[in-house]
Short mmCIF file of C-alpha atoms in Angstrom, two decimals:
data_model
loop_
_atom_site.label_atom_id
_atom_site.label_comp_id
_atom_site.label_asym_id
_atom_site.label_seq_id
_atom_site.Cartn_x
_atom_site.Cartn_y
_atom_site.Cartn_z
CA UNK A 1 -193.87 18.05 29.56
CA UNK A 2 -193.16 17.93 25.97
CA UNK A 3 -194.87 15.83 23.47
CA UNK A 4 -191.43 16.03 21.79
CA UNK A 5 -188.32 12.83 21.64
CA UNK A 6 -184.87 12.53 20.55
CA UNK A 7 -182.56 9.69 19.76
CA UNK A 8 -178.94 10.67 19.01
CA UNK A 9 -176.68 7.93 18.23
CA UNK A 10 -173.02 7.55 17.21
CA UNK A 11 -172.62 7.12 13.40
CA UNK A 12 -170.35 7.26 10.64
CA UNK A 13 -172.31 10.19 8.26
CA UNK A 14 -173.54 8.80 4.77
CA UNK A 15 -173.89 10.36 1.58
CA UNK A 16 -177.08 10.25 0.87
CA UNK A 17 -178.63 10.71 4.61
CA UNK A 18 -182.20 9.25 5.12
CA UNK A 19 -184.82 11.78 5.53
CA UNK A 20 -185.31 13.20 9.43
CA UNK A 21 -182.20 12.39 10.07
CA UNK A 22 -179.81 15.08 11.72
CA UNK A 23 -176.30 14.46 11.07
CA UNK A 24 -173.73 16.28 13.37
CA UNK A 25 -170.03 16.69 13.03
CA UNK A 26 -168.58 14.55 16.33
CA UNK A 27 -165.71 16.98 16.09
CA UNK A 28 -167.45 20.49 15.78
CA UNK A 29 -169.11 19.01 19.75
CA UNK A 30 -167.74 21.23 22.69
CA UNK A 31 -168.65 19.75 26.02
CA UNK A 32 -171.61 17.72 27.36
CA UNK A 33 -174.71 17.96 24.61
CA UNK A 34 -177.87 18.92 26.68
CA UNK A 35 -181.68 19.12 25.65
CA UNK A 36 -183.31 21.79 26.99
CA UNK A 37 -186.14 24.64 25.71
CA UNK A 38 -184.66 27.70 24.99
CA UNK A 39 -182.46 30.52 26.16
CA UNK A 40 -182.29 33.83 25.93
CA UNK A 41 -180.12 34.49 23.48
CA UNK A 42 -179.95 31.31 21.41
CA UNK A 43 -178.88 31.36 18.07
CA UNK A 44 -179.01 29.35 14.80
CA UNK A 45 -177.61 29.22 11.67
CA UNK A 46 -180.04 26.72 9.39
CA UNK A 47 -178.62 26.01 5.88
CA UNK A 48 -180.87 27.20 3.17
CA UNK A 49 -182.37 30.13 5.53
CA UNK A 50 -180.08 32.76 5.34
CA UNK A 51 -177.76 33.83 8.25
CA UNK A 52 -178.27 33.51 12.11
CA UNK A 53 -181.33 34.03 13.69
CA UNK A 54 -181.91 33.96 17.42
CA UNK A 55 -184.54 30.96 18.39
CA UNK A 56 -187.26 33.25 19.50
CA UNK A 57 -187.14 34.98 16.28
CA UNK A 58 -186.77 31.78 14.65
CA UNK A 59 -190.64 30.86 16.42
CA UNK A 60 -192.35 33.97 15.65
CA UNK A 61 -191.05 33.70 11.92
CA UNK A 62 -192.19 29.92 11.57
CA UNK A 63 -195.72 31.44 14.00
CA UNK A 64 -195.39 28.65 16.57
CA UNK A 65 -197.92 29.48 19.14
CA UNK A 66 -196.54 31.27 22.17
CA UNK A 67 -197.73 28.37 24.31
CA UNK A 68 -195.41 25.89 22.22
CA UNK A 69 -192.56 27.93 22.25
CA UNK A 70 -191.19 26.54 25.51
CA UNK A 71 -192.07 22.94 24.73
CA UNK A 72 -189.53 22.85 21.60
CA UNK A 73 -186.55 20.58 22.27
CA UNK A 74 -183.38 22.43 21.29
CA UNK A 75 -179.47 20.58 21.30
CA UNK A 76 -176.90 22.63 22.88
CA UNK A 77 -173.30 22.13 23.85
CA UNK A 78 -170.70 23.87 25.60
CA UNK A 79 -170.60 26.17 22.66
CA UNK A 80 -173.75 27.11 21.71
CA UNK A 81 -177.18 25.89 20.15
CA UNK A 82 -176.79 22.46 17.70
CA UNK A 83 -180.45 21.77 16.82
CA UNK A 84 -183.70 22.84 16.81
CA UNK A 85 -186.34 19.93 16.65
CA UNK A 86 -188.81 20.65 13.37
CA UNK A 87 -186.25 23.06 12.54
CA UNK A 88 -182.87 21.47 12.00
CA UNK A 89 -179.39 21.68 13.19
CA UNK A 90 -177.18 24.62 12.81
CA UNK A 91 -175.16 24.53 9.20
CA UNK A 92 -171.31 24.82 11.05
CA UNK A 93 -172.23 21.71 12.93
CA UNK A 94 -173.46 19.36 10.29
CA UNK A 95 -171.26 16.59 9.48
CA UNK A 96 -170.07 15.89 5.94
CA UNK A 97 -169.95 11.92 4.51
CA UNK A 98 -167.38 10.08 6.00
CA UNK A 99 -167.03 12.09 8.62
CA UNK A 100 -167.48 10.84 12.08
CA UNK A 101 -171.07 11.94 13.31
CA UNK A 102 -174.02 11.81 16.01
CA UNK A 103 -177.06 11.05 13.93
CA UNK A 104 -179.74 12.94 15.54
CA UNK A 105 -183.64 12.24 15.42
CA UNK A 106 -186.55 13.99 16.72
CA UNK A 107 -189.87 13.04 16.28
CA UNK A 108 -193.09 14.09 18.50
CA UNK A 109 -195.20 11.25 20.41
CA UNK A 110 -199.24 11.75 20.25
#
């Protein structure tokens, strides 16, 4: 299992969001959103990082240990990767105040 949880909830997005708190665009959603580990192939875009970076390069960058690496929740839709939890959610998807949103929240149990 995975020591890792996640609470998403429907939400109007504030302006000043509260720390830990993902805030995703309701509208930039394609499909069913499903937690998983990773794929092959995922990608992410992560504001203040610079460009997209697949998920496993994402990990070895950040040095999670191999062992973790398939234990880390990540959001996906129809479309793509949303979030990464510890990491944060890909910058096209975020939700801007006002704007309808799915506040997201991961946190890891002990």
């Amino acid at each position: 299992g995975t020591p890792w949880r996640c609470r998403c909830q429907t939400t109007i997005c504030p302006a000043e969001g509260e720390p830990g708190v993902l805030y995703l665009s309701r509208e930039a959603v394609e499909g069913e959103l499903v937690l998983r580990p990773r794929q092959t192939g995922d990608e992410i875009a992560l504001p203040r990082r610079g460009g997209t970076k697949t998920v496993k390069k994402l990990f070895i960058d950040e040095k999670v240990p191999r062992r973790d690496r398939e234990r880390v929740p990540v959001l996906a839709d129809g479309a793509g990767v949303l979030a990464v939890a510890g990491f944060g959610a890909d910058q096209s998807r975020l939700a801007q105040p006002g704007q309808p949103a799915y506040a997201l929240i991961f946190w890891k149990k002990e």
